[in-house]
Structure formats: structure tokens, C-alpha cells
Amino acid sequence: SSLPRSSFIIPLCYVYVCLVNTSVSVVMDTMAVLRCPHTSPLTRISTTWEIILRDKPSCKKAYRSDTDETREINCTDDRITWVSRPEENPDLQIGPVAISHDGYYRCTITSHDGTFWHEYHLQVLVPPEVTLFLSRNRTAVCKAIAGKPAAHISWTPERDDCDTVEIYSANGTVTVQSTCAWEDPNVTTVTCSASHLTGNKSLWIKLNPGLGTSRFPSLTFLIILYVKLSLSVIILVIVGFVFFQRINDSR
Ligand SMILES: *[C@@H]1O[C@H](CO)[C@@H](O)[C@H](O)[C@H]1NC(C)=O
Ligand SMILES: *[C@@H]1O[C@H](CO)[C@@H](O)[C@H](O)[C@H]1NC(C)=O
Ligand SMILES: *[C@@H]1O[C@H](CO)[C@@H](O)[C@H](O)[C@H]1NC(C)=O
Ligand SMILES: *[C@@H]1O[C@H](CO)[C@@H](O)[C@H](O)[C@H]1NC(C)=O
Ligand SMILES: *[C@@H]1O[C@H](CO)[C@@H](O)[C@H](O)[C@H]1NC(C)=O
């Protein structure tokens, strides 16, 4: 009674029933075709696609050979269609693929040779947008925005103590943000690599030579302020003293 998971080529056949279970990944905005088990059109009695998507009632598309009839139950997405006339080709076409097409698709063919199933677990991939910028002089921030599944960020020179956060969106995409500081002044350029099932991307950026912390410039600023204030006080005291002397002299 246990269904095989992700068995790719060899269908599992019991007496007159064959099951195949496949995981497929499809990049968003492309076209996808899901195939039914291979059977002769002459022996087919009926073909049924059952489509189970998140947050939707399951949809059924069925074709009967004897009456040459197609039926649809609860199917609302017009991007999911028969590839061509179901009496010729029972396959299903999805496109352009959207995130909402994540789910389970099962083709059941009943024929004079038996019943054949092919179930697909369709995973929609979304390539992330990768950005890299400096937040402070020697701190770089790399983002892989709205990817599905989450991208993996790594740095060159290699680091594993960076501050990495993952932000999940309601639509199933993930933004990964990695923030890293390089105190070693010998490191002048850093590279961020975002690896993802849809392809890897690398960006590089030059670090500023300035110190990573802002202690030094603000200390200078305080010293200058202190000197200026002290000078003002001294000048005021001298002016006041001279003024006082003048008043005293004029009496
Ligand atoms: C169609 O969807 C409704 C809910 O929207 C559900 O109650 C009904 O059972 C579905 N019909 C079939 C045949 O799946
Ligand atoms: C998913 O949601 C995020 C944030 O709400 C948005 O930036 C992104 O474009 C969405 N992606 C898709 C494919 O709808
Ligand atoms: C930086 O480079 C110099 C010369 O190559 C080396 O002597 C020094 O040890 C390096 N500093 C660090 C922190 O690696
Ligand atoms: C992407 O990067 C990962 C790990 O960094 C690697 O295993 C994979 O082969 C790379 N993929 C491509 C297409 O270069
Ligand atoms: C950043 O670098 C610039 C130029 O190298 C320097 O003038 C500035 O003080 C630095 N700022 C910080 C916060 O380190």
C-alpha cells in the first residue's frame, strides 16, 4: 500500500496497476508539460488529471474515449490545459508557470491493459535577485531577494560568522540577507556568492580603507570641539577683564 516516492524511471507495477511518482522542478514563467503513462490511444478508456494546489479545491480534467467527452470539475486556472486534443495526447501543459502552480498533479489512465498512474510533485523555482552594498566602510550586506527555495549565501574571503537572516513571504519566496564585517585591513575586495537551484550569481565590492567603527572620527571631532570651547572661554574672560579695567579706569 506504500506508494514509491521519487522513483524516476522504473514504474512500480502491481497486477494491472502501475504507479510512478516523480518530483519535478520548474522555473517560474516557463512552460511545463507533465506526461501521462505511455499507453496506446486505441486501448485507452479514460484519462483523468487531478490537480491539487494549495488553498484551492482540487480540480479534475477528464476525457472519456467511448463518448469522446471532456469534463472539468472545479478547474479555474486557464494556464493549465490539455497539451492538444486529449484523444490524441493526454499530457497536461502548464504555463506560464506561477508560484500558485506548486502542488500535486496525477494522471490516471484506464485502458484495456490496466490502470496506470503518474503522479508529479511540482515545485516552482523562483530565481532570487542578488544585491551587494556597503552598510559601513568595512561591512558588506548581500541580499538574495524573493527566491524560492531560499538561496545560500557564501563569502570570499570565506566567512562563517556573518549575521544571516531569512525573511519569508506569504507567497512562498524567501529573502536571505547576510551582513559581514572585515576588520583585517589587508582585505580590500569581497565577493558574495548566492547559490540557487536556478543558477549561481556572484557580485564583488571594494571595502573602504577607513576603520569599521566610528570611534576615531568622533573622537577627533570632540577634541576640536573641546579646543574651540576652551578658546572661546579664554577670549571671553580676557574681553571681560579688559572691559572691567576700562570701567574702573574711567571712574
Ligand atoms: C468543488 O469545490 C467545492 C469547494 O469550492 C467542493 O465543495 C466540492 O466538493 C468540489 N467538487 C469536487 C467534485 O471536487
Ligand atoms: C513574493 O512576495 C514578495 C514580497 O511580498 C515580492 O517581493 C515578490 O515579488 C513576490 N514574488 C512573486 C513571484 O510573486
Ligand atoms: C597584512 O599583510 C602584511 C604584508 O603582506 C602582513 O605582514 C600582515 O601580517 C597582514 N596582516 C594581517 C592582519 O593579516
Ligand atoms: C552552484 O553552487 C553550488 C554550491 O556553491 C554548487 O554545488 C553548484 O554546482 C553550483 N551550480 C552551478 C550551476 O554552478
Ligand atoms: C570611511 O572611510 C572614509 C574614507 O576612507 C573615511 O573618511 C571615514 O572616516 C570612514 N568612516 C568610518 C565610519 O569609518
CSV table of N, CA, C and O and ligand atoms in Angstrom, one decimal, residues 57-58 73-74, ligand 1:
chain,number,residue,atom,x,y,z
A,57,PRO,N,-9.7,24.2,-4.1
A,57,PRO,CA,-10.3,22.8,-4.2
A,57,PRO,C,-9.6,22.1,-5.3
A,57,PRO,O,-9.2,22.7,-6.3
A,58,SER,N,-9.6,20.8,-5.2
A,58,SER,CA,-8.8,20.0,-6.2
A,58,SER,C,-9.6,20.1,-7.5
A,58,SER,O,-10.9,20.1,-7.5
A,73,ILE,N,-14.0,19.7,-13.5
A,73,ILE,CA,-14.6,19.9,-12.2
A,73,ILE,C,-13.7,20.8,-11.4
A,73,ILE,O,-12.6,20.5,-11.1
A,74,ASN,N,-14.2,22.0,-11.0
A,74,ASN,CA,-13.5,22.9,-10.1
A,74,ASN,C,-12.2,23.4,-10.7
A,74,ASN,O,-11.3,23.7,-9.9
B,1,LIG,C1,-15.5,21.7,-5.8
B,1,LIG,O1,-15.1,22.7,-4.9
B,1,LIG,C2,-16.0,22.8,-3.8
B,1,LIG,C3,-15.5,23.9,-2.9
B,1,LIG,O2,-15.2,25.0,-3.6
B,1,LIG,C4,-16.1,21.5,-3.1
B,1,LIG,O3,-17.1,21.6,-2.0
B,1,LIG,C5,-16.5,20.4,-4.0
B,1,LIG,O4,-16.5,19.1,-3.3
B,1,LIG,C6,-15.6,20.3,-5.2
B,1,LIG,N1,-16.1,19.3,-6.1
B,1,LIG,C7,-15.3,18.3,-6.5
B,1,LIG,C8,-16.0,17.3,-7.4
B,1,LIG,O5,-14.2,18.1,-6.1
